[in-house]
PDB file of C-alpha atoms in Angstrom:
ATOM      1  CA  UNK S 483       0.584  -5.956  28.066  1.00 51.00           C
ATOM      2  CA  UNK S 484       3.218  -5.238  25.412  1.00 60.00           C
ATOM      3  CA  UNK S 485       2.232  -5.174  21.713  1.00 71.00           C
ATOM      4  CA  UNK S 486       3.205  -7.068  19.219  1.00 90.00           C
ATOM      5  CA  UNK S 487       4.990  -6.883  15.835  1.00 97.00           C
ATOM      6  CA  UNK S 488       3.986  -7.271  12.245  1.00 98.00           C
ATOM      7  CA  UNK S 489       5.854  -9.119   9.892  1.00 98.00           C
ATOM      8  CA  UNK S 490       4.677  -9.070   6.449  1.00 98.00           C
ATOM      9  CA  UNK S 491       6.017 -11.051   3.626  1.00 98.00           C
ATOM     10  CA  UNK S 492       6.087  -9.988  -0.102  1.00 98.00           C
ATOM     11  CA  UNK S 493       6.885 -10.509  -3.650  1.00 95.00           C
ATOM     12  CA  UNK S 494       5.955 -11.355  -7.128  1.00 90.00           C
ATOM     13  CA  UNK S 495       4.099 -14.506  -7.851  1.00 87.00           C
ATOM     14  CA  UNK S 496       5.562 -17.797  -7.180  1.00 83.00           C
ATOM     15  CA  UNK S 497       8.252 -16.605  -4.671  1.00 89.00           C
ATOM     16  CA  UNK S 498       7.020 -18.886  -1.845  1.00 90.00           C
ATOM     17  CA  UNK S 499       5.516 -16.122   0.475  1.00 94.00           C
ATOM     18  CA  UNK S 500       2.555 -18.236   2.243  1.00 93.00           C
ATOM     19  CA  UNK S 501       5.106 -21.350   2.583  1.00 95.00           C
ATOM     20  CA  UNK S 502       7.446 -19.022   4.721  1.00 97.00           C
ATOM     21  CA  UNK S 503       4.634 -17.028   6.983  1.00 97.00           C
ATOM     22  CA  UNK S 504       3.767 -20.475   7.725  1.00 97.00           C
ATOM     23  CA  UNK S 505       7.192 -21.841   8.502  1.00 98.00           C
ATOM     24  CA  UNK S 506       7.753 -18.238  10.217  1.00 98.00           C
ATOM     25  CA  UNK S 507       4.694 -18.929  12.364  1.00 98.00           C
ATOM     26  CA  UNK S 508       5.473 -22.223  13.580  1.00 97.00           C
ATOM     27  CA  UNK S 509       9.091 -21.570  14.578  1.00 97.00           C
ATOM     28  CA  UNK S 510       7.932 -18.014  16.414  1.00 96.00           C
ATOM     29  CA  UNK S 511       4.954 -20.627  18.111  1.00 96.00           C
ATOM     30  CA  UNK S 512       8.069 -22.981  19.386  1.00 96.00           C
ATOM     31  CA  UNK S 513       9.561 -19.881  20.717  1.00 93.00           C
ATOM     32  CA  UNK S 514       6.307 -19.811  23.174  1.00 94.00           C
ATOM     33  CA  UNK S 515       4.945 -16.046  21.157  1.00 95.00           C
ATOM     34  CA  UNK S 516       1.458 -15.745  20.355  1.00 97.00           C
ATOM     35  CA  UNK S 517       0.629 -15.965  16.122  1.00 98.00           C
ATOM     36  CA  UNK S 518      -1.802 -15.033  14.406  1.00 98.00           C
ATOM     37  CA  UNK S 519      -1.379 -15.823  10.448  1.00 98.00           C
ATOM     38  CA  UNK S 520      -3.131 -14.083   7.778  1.00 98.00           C
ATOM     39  CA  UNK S 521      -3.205 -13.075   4.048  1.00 98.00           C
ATOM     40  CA  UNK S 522      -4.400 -10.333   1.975  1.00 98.00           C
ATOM     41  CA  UNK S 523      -6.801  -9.663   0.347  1.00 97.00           C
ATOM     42  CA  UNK S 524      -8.381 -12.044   3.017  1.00 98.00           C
ATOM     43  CA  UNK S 525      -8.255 -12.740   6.513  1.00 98.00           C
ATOM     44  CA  UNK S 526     -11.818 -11.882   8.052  1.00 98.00           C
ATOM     45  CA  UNK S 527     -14.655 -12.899   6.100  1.00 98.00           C
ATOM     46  CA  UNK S 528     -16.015  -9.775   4.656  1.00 98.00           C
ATOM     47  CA  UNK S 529     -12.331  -8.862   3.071  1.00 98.00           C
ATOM     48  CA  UNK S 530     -12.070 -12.895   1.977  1.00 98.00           C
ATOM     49  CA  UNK S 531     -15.623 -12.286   0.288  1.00 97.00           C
ATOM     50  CA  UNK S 532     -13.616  -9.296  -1.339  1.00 97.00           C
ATOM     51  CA  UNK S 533     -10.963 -11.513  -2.105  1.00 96.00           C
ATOM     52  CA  UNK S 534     -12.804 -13.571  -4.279  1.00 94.00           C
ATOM     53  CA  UNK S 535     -14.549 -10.584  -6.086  1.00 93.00           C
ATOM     54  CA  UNK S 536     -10.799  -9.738  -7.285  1.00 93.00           C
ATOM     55  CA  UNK S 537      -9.246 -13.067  -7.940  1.00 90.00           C
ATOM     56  CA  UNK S 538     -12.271 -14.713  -9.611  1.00 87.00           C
ATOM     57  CA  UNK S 539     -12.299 -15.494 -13.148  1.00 82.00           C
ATOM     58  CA  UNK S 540     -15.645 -14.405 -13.810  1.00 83.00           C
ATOM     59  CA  UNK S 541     -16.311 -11.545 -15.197  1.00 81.00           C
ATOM     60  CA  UNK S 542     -15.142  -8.308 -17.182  1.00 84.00           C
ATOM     61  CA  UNK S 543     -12.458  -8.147 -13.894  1.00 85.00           C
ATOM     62  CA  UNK S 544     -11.833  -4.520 -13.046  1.00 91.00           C
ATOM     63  CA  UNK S 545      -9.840  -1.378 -13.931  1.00 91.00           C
ATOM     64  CA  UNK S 546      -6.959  -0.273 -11.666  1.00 90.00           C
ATOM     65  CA  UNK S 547      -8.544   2.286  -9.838  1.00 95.00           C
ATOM     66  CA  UNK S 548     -11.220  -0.141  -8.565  1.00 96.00           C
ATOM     67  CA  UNK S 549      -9.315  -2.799  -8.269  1.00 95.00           C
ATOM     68  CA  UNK S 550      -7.299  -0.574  -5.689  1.00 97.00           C
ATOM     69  CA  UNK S 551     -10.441   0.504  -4.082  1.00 98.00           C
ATOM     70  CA  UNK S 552     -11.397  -3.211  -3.651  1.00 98.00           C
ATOM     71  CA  UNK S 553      -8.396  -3.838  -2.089  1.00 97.00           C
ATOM     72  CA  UNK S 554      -8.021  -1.073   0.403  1.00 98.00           C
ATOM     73  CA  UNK S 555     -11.457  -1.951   1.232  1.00 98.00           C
ATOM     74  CA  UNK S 556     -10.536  -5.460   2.199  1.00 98.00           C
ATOM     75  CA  UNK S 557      -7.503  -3.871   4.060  1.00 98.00           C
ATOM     76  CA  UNK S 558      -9.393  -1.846   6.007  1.00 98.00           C
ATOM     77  CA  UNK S 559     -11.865  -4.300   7.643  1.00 98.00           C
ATOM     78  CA  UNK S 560      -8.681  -6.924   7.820  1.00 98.00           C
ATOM     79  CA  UNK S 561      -6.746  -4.348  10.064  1.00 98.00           C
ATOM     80  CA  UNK S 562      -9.748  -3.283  12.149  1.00 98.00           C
ATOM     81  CA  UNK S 563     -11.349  -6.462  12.895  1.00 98.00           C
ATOM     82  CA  UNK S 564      -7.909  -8.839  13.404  1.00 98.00           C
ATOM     83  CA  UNK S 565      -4.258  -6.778  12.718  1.00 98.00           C
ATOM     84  CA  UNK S 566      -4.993  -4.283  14.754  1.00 98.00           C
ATOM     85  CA  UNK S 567      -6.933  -6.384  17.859  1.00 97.00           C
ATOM     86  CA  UNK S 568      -4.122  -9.295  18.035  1.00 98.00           C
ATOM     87  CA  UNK S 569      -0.970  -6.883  17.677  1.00 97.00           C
ATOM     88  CA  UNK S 570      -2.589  -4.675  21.032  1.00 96.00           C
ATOM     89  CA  UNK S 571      -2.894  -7.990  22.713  1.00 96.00           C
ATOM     90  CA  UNK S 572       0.506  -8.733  22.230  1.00 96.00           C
ATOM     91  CA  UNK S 573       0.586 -11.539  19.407  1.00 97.00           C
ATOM     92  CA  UNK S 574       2.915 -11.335  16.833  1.00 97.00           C
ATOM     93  CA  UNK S 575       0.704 -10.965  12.705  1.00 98.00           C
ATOM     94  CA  UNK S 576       2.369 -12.415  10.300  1.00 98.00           C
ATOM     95  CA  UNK S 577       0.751 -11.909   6.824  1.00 98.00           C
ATOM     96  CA  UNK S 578       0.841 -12.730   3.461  1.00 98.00           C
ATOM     97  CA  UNK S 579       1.054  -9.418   1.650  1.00 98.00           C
ATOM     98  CA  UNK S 580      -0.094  -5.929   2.686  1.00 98.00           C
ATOM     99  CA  UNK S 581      -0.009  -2.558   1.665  1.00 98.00           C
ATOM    100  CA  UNK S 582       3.231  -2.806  -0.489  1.00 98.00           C
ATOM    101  CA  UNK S 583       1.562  -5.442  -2.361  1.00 97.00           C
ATOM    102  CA  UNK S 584      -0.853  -2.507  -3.422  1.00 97.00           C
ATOM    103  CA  UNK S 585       2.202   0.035  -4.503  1.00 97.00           C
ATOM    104  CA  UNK S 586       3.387  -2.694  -6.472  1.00 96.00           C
ATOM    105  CA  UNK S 587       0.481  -4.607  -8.740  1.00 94.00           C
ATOM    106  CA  UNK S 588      -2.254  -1.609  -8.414  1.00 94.00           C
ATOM    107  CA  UNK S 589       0.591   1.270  -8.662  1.00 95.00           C
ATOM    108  CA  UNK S 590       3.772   0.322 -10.107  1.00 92.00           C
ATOM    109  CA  UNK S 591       2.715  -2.096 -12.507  1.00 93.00           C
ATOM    110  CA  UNK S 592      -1.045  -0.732 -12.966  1.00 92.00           C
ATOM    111  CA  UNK S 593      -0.409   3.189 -13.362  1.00 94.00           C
ATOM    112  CA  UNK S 594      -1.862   4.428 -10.319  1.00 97.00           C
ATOM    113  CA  UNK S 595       0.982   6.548  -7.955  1.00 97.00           C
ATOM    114  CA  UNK S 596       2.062   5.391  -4.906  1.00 97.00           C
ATOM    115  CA  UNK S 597       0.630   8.167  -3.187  1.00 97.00           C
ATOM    116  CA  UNK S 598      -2.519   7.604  -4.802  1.00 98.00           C
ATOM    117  CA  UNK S 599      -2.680   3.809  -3.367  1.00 98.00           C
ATOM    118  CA  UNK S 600      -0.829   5.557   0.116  1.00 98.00           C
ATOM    119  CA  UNK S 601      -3.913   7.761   0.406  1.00 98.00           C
ATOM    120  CA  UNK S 602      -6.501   5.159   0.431  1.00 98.00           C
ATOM    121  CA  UNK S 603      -4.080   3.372   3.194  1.00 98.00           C
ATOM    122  CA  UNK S 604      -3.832   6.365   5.311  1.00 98.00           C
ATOM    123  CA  UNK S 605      -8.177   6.164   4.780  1.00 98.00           C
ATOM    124  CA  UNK S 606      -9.196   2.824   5.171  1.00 98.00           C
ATOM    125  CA  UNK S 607      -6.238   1.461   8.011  1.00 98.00           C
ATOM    126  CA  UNK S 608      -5.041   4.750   9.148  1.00 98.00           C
ATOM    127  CA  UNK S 609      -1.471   4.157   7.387  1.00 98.00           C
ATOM    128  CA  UNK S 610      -0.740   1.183   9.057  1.00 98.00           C
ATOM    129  CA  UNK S 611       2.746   0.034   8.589  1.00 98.00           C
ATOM    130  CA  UNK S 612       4.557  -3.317   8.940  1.00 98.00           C
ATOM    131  CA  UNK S 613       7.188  -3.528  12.332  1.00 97.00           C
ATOM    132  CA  UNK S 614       9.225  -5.746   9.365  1.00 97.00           C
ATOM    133  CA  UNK S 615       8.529  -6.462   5.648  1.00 98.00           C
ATOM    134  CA  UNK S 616      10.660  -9.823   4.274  1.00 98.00           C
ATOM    135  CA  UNK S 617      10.404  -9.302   0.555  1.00 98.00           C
ATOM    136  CA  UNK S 618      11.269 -12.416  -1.175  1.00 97.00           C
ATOM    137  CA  UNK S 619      13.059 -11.851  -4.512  1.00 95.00           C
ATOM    138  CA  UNK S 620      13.659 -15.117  -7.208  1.00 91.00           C
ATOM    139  CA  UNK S 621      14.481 -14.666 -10.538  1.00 88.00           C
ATOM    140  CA  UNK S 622      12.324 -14.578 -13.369  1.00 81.00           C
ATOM    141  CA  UNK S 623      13.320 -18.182 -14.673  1.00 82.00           C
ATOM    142  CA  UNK S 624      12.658 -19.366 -11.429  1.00 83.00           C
ATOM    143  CA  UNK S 625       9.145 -17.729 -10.891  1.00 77.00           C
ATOM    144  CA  UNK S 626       7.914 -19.067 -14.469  1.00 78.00           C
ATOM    145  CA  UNK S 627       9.076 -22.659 -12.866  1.00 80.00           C
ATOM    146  CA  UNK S 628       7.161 -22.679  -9.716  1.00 75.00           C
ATOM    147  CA  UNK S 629       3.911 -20.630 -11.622  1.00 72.00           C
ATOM    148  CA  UNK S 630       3.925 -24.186 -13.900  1.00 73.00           C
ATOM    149  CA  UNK S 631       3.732 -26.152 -11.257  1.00 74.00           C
ATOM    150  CA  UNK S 632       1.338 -24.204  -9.228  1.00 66.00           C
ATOM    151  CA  UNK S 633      -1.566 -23.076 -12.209  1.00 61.00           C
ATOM    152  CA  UNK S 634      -2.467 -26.607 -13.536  1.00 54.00           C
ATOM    153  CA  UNK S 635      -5.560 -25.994 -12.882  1.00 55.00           C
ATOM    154  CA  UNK S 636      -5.515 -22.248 -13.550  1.00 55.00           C
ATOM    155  CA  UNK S 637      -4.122 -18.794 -12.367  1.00 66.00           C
ATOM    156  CA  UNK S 638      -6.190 -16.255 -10.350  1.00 75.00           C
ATOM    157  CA  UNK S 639      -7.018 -13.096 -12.123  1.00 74.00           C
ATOM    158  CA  UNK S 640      -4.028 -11.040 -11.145  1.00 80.00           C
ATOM    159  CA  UNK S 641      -1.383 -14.077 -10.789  1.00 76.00           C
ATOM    160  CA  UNK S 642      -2.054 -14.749 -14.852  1.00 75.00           C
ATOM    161  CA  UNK S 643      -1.328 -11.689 -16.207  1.00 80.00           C
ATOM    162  CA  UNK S 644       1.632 -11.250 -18.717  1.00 80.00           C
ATOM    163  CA  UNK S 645       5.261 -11.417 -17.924  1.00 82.00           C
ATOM    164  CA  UNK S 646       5.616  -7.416 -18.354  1.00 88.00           C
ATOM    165  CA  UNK S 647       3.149  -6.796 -15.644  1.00 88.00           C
ATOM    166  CA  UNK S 648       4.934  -9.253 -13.057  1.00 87.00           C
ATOM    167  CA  UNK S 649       8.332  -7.829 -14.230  1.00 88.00           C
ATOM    168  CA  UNK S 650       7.016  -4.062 -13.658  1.00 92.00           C
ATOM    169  CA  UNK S 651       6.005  -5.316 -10.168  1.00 93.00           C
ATOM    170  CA  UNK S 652       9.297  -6.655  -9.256  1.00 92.00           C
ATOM    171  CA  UNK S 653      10.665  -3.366  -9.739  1.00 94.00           C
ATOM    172  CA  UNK S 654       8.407  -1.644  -7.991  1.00 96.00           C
ATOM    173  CA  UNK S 655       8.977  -4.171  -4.781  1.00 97.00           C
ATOM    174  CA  UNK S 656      13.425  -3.539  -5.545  1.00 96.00           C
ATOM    175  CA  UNK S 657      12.476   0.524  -5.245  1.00 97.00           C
ATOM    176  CA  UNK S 658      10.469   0.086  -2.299  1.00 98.00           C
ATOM    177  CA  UNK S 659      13.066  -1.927  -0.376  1.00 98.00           C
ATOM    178  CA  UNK S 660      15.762   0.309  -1.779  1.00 97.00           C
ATOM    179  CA  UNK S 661      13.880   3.467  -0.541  1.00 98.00           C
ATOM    180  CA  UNK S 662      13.179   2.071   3.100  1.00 97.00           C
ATOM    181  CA  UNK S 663      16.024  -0.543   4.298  1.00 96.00           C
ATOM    182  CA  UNK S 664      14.815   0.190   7.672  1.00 96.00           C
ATOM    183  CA  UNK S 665      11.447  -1.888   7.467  1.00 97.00           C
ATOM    184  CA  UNK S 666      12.180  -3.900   4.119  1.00 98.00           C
ATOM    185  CA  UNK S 667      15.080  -6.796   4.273  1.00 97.00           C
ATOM    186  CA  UNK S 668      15.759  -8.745   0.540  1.00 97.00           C
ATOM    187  CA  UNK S 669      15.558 -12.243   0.475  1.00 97.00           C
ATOM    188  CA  UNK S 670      17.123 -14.363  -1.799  1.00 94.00           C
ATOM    189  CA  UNK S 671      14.311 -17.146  -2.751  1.00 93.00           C
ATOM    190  CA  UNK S 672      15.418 -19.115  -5.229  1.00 90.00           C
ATOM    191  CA  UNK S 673      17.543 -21.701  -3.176  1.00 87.00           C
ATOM    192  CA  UNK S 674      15.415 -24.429  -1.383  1.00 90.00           C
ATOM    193  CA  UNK S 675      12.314 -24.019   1.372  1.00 95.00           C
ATOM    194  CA  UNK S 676      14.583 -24.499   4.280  1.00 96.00           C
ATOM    195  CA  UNK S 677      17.469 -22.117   3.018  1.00 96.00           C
ATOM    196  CA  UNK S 678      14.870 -19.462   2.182  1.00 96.00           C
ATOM    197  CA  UNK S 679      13.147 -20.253   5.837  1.00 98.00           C
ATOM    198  CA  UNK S 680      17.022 -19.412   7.569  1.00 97.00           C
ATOM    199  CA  UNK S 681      17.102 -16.642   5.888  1.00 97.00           C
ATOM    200  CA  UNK S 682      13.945 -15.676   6.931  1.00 97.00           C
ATOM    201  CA  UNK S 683      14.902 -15.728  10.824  1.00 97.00           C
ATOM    202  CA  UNK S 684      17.803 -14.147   9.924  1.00 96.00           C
ATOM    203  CA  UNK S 685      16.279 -11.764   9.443  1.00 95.00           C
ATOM    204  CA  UNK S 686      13.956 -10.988  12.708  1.00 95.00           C
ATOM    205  CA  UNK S 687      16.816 -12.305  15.192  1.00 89.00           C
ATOM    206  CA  UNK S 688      17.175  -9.080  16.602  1.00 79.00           C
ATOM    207  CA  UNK S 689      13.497  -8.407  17.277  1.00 79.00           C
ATOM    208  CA  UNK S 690      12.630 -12.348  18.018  1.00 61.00           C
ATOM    209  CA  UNK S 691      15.348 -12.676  20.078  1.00 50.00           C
TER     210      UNK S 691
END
C-alpha cells in the first residue's frame, strides 16, 4: 500500500485555515482519496484535553517554555496515535496547524529559538515534517475584520493576544516559507472562500493529480 501525504495549513489568526482543510478535504474525497482531517493542538483526545489546558481562559495561562512543552506534548500523541497510522495506510492528513505553528507563536513571537521548539519536535514526533505546508497570508486590516466577527463571544488564550504578538508571528511564518519554498507555498487569503479554495488546489495539482 502506498502512503500518503500531509498537507498542513497555516497562518496567523483569522486567515481562514480550518474553512480551507475542510474545503481541501472534501474536494480530495470527490477525487475518490482517503481523508483524514485534523487540527492542532487537538485531534485524539488526550492532545484535545491538552488543547483546552492551553486555550482556556482560566487561569494564570502559562510561560513560553511550557506552553511549548504543552504543545509538543499534544503533538506527539496526535502523530503517534492518528498522523502517523492514516498516512502508512495510505490516506491523505490534512491538518489545521502543526509544527510551524510552534516556530511561529511559541518561538518567533514568544522568544524561544526555533531550534529550541525543533528539538522538542525531533523528541516527541521524531521530526515529522509536512509532504506540503499552504500558509495562508491576509493582511493585517483584513485579519482584525474577520477576528471581530469571529470573538463575539470571546478569543481563546493565544488568539487574543495583542497586535505585536500576531504581527511578530506573521513574520516568523514569511521567514519560514522564504527559507523552505520546497514544502511551504504562500497563499494570498484575503480575496473570497472560493478564490482562496482555487488557490489552494493550485497548489497540490502536481501531487493530487
Amino acid at each position: 500500500m502506498t502512503t500518503g501525504k500531509f498537507i498542513v495549513l497555516e497562518g496567523g489568526e483569522g486567515a481562514g485555515k480550518s474553512t480551507q482543510a475542510r474545503l481541501l478535504a472534501d474536494a480530495l474525497r470527490a477525487r475518490g482519496l482517503e481523508v483524514v482531517q485534523t487540527r492542532e493542538p487537538g485531534g485524539t483526545p488526550g492532545a484535545e484535553a491538552i488543547r483546552a489546558l492551553l486555550l482556556g481562559l482560566d487561569g494564570q495561562g502559562w510561560l513560553p517554555r511550557a506552553e511549548a512543552l504543552l504543545f509538543a506534548a499534544a503533538r506527539s500523541d496526535h502523530v503517534e496515535r492518528l498522523i502517523r497510522p492514516a498516512l502508512a495506510m495510505g490516506k491523505w492528513v490534512i491538518c489545521d496547524r502543526f509544527v510551524d505553528s510552534s516556530r511561529a507563536y511559541q518561538g518567533g513571537a514568544g522568544g524561544l529559538s526555533d531550534a529550541e521548539i525543533l528539538d522538542l519536535h525531533r523528541i516527541g514526533s521524531g521530526g515529522l515534517l509536512p509532504d506540503k505546508t499552504l500558509l495562508i497570508e491576509i493582511s493585517p486590516a483584513e485579519a482584525e475584520r474577520r477576528l471581530a466577527l469571529r470573538d463575539a463571544d470571546g478569543a481563546d488564550r493565544i488568539g487574543g493576544r495583542d497586535a505585536a504578538y500576531h504581527a511578530a508571528v506573521a513574520e516568523a511564518f514569511a521567514r519560514f516559507a522564504a527559507a523552505e519554498p520546497a514544502r511551504f507555498v504562500q497563499i494570498h487569503g484575503d480575496g473570497g472562500i472560493e478564490a482562496t479554495h482555487t488557490r489552494v488546489m493550485a497548489a497540490l495539482e502536481g501531487i493530487t493529480a
